[in-house]
PDB file of C-alpha atoms in Angstrom:
ATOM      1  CA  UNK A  17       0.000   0.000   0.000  1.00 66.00           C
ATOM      2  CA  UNK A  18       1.445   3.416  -0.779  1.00 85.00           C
ATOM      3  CA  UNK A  19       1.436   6.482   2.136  1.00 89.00           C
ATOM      4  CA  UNK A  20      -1.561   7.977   0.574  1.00 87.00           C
ATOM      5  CA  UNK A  21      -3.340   5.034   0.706  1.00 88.00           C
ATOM      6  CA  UNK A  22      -2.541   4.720   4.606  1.00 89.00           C
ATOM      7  CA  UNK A  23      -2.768   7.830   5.247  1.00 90.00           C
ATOM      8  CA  UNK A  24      -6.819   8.194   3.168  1.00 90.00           C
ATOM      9  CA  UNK A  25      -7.801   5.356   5.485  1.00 90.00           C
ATOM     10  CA  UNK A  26      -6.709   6.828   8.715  1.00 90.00           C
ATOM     11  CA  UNK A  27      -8.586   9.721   8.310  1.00 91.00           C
ATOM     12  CA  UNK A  28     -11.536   8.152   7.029  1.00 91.00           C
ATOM     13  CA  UNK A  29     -11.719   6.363  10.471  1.00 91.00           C
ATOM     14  CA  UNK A  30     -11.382   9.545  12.884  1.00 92.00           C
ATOM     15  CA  UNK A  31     -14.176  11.096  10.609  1.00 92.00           C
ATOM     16  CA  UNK A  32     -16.149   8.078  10.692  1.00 90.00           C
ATOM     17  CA  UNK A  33     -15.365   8.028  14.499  1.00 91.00           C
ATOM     18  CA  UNK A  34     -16.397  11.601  14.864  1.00 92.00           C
ATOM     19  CA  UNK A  35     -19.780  10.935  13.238  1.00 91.00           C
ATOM     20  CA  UNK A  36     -20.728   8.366  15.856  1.00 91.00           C
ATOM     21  CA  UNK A  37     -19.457   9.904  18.934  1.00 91.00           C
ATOM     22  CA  UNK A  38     -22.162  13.234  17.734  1.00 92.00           C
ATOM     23  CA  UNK A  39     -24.662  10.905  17.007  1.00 92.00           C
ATOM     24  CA  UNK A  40     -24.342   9.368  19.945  1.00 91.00           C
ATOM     25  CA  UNK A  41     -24.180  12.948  22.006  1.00 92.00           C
ATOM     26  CA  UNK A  42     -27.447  13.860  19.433  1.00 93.00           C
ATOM     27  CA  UNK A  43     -28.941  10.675  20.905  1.00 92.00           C
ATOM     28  CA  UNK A  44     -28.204  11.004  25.097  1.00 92.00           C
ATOM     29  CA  UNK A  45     -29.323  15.232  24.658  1.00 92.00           C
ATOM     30  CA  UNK A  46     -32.656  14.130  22.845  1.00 93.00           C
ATOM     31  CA  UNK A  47     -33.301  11.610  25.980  1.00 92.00           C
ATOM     32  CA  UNK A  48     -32.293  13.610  28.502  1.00 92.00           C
ATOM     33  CA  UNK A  49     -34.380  16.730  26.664  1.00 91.00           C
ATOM     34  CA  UNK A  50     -36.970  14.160  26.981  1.00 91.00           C
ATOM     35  CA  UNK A  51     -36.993  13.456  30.340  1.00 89.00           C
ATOM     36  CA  UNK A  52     -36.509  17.148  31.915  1.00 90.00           C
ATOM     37  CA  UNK A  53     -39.188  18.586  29.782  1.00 87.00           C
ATOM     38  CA  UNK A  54     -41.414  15.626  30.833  1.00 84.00           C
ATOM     39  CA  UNK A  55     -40.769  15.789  34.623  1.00 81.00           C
ATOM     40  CA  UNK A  56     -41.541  19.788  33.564  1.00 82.00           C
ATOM     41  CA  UNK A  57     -44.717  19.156  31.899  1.00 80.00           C
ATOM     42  CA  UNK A  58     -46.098  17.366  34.592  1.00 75.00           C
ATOM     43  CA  UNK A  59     -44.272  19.659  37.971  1.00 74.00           C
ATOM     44  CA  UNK A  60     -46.006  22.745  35.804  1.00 77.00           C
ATOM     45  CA  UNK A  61     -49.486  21.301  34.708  1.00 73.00           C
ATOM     46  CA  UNK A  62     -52.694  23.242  35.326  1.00 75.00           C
ATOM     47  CA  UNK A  63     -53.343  20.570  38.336  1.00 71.00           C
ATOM     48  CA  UNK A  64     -53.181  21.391  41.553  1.00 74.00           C
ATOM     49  CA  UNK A  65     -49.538  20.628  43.183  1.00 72.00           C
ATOM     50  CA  UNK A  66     -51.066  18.220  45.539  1.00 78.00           C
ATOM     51  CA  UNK A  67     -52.714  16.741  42.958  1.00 80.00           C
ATOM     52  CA  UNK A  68     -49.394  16.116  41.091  1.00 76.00           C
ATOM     53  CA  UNK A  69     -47.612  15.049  44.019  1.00 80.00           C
ATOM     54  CA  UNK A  70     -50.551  11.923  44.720  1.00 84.00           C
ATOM     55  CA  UNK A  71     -50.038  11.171  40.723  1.00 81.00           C
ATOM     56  CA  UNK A  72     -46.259  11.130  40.885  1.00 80.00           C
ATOM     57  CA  UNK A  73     -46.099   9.296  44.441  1.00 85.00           C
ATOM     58  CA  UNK A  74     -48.749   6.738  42.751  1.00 87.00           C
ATOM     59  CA  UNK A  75     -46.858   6.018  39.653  1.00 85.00           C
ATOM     60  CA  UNK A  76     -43.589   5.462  41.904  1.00 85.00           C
ATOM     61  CA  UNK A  77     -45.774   2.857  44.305  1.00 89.00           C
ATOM     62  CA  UNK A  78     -46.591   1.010  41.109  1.00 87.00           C
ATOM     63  CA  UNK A  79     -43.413   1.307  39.630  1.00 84.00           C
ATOM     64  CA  UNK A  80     -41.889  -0.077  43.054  1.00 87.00           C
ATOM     65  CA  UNK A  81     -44.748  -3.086  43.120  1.00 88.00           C
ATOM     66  CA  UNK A  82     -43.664  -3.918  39.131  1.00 89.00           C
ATOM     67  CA  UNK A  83     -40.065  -4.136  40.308  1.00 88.00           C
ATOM     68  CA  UNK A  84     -41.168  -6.466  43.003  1.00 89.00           C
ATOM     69  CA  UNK A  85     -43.673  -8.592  41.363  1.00 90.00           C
ATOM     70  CA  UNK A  86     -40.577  -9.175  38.512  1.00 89.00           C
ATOM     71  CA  UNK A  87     -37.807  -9.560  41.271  1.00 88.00           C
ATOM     72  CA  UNK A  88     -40.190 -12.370  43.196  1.00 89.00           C
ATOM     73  CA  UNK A  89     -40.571 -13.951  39.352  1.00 88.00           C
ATOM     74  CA  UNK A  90     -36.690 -14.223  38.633  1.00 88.00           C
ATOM     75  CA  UNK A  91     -36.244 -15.548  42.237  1.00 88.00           C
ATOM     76  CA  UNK A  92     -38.721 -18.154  41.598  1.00 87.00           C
ATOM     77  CA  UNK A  93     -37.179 -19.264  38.264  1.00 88.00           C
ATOM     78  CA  UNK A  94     -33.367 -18.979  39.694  1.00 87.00           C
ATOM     79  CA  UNK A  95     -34.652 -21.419  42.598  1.00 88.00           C
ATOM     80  CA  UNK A  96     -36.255 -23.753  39.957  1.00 89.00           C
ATOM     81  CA  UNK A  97     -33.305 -23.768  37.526  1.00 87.00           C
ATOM     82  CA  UNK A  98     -31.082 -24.328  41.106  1.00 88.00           C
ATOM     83  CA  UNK A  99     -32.880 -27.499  41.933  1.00 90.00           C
ATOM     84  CA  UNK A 100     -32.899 -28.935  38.328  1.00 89.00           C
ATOM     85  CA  UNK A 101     -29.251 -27.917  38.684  1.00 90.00           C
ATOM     86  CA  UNK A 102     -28.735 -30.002  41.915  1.00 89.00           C
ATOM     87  CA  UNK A 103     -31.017 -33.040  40.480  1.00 88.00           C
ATOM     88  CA  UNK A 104     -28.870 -33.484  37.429  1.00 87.00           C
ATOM     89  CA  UNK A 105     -25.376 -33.025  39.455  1.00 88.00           C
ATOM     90  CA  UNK A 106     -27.302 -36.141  41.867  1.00 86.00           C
ATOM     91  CA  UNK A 107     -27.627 -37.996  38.954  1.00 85.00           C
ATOM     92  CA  UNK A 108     -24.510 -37.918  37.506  1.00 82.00           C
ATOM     93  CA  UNK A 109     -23.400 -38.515  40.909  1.00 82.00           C
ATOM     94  CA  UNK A 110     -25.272 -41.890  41.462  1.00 80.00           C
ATOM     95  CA  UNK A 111     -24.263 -42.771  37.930  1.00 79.00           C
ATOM     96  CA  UNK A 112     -20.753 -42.236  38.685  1.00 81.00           C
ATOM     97  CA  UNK A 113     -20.902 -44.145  42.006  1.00 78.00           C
ATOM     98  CA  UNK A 114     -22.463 -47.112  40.479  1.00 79.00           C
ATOM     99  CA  UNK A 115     -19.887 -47.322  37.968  1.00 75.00           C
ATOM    100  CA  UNK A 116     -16.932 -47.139  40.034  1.00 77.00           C
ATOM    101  CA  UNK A 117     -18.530 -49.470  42.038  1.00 73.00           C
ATOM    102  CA  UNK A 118     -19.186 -52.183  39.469  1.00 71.00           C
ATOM    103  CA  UNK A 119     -16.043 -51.370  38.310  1.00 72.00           C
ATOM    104  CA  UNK A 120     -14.172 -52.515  41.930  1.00 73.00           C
ATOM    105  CA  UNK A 121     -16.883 -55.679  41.425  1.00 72.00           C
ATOM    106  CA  UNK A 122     -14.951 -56.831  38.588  1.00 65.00           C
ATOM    107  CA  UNK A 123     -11.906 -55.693  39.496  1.00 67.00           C
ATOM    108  CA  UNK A 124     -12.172 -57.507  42.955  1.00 65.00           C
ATOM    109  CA  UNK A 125     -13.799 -60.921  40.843  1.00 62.00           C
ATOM    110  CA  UNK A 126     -11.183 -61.031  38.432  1.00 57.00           C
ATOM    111  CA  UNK A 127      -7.900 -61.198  41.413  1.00 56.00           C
ATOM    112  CA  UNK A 128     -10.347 -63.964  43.464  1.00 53.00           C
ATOM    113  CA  UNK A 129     -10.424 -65.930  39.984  1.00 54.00           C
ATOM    114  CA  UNK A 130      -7.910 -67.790  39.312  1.00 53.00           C
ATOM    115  CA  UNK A 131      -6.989 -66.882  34.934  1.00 52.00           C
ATOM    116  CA  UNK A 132      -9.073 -70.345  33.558  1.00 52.00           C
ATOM    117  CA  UNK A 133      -8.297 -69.171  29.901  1.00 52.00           C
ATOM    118  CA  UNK A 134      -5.198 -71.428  29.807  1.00 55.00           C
ATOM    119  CA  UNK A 135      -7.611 -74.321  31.474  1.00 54.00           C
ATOM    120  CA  UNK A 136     -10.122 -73.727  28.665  1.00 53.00           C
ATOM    121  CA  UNK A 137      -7.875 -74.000  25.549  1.00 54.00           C
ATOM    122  CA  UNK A 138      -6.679 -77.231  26.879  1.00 56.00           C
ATOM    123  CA  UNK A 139      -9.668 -78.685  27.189  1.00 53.00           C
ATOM    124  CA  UNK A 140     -10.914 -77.377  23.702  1.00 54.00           C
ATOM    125  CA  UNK A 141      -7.578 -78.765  22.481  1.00 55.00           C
ATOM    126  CA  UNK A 142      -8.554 -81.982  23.701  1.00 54.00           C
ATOM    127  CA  UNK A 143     -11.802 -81.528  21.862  1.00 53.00           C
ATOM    128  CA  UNK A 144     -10.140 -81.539  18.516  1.00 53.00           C
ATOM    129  CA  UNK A 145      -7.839 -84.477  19.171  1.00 52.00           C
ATOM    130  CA  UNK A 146      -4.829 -82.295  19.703  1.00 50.00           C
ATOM    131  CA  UNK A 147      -3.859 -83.740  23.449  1.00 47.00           C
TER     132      UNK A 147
END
């Protein structure tokens, strides 16, 4: 690549960084415009300030029961998923245990035994006439 080249695409990038950092400040002053000239609208309404303070007090009570209906609902689904969790682990557990354990079982059976493969080609030996 030649030193133009380089140099064409390194500017490129701080302009095309530029243009999101401004659309990103466009975006956070239109929401926080939003939100000030809401909380406005409704501090400087024609109601009565007592009025206003009941409606804003009531839609923070039912904000705060929302956030506690869907906190009570995650708990509930974190304590399911926890015990299907634990069930499974169990399981592998038990399978694991019975394993190992048949595993000793034939371990164990196979140093009691004397090895009978030698005694068993003999006697298949004899079978064929090969004594």
């Amino acid at each position: 690549m030649s030193i133009k080249k380089l140099i064409d695409e390194n500017k490129k990038k701080k302009q095309r960084s530029a243009r999101k950092k401004a659309a990103k400040n466009i975006a956070f002053g239109a929401a926080a415009g939003t939100v000030v000239g809401s909380a406005l609208g409704i501090l400087l309404a024609p109601k009565a300030g007592k009025e206003t303070r009941e409606d804003i007090a009531d839609g923070v009570k039912d904000l705060a029961g929302k956030a506690k209906e869907k906190f009570e609902d995650a708990k509930g689904k974190l304590s399911d998923a926890s015990e299907l969790i634990k069930d499974r682990i169990k399981k592998h557990e038990d399978k694991t245990e019975t394993s190992t354990a048949v595993a000793n079982m034939d371990e164990n059976q196979s140093q009691d035994e004397p090895d009978t493969r030698e005694e068993t080609k003999e006697i298949t030996d004899c079978g064929e006439g090969r004594v």
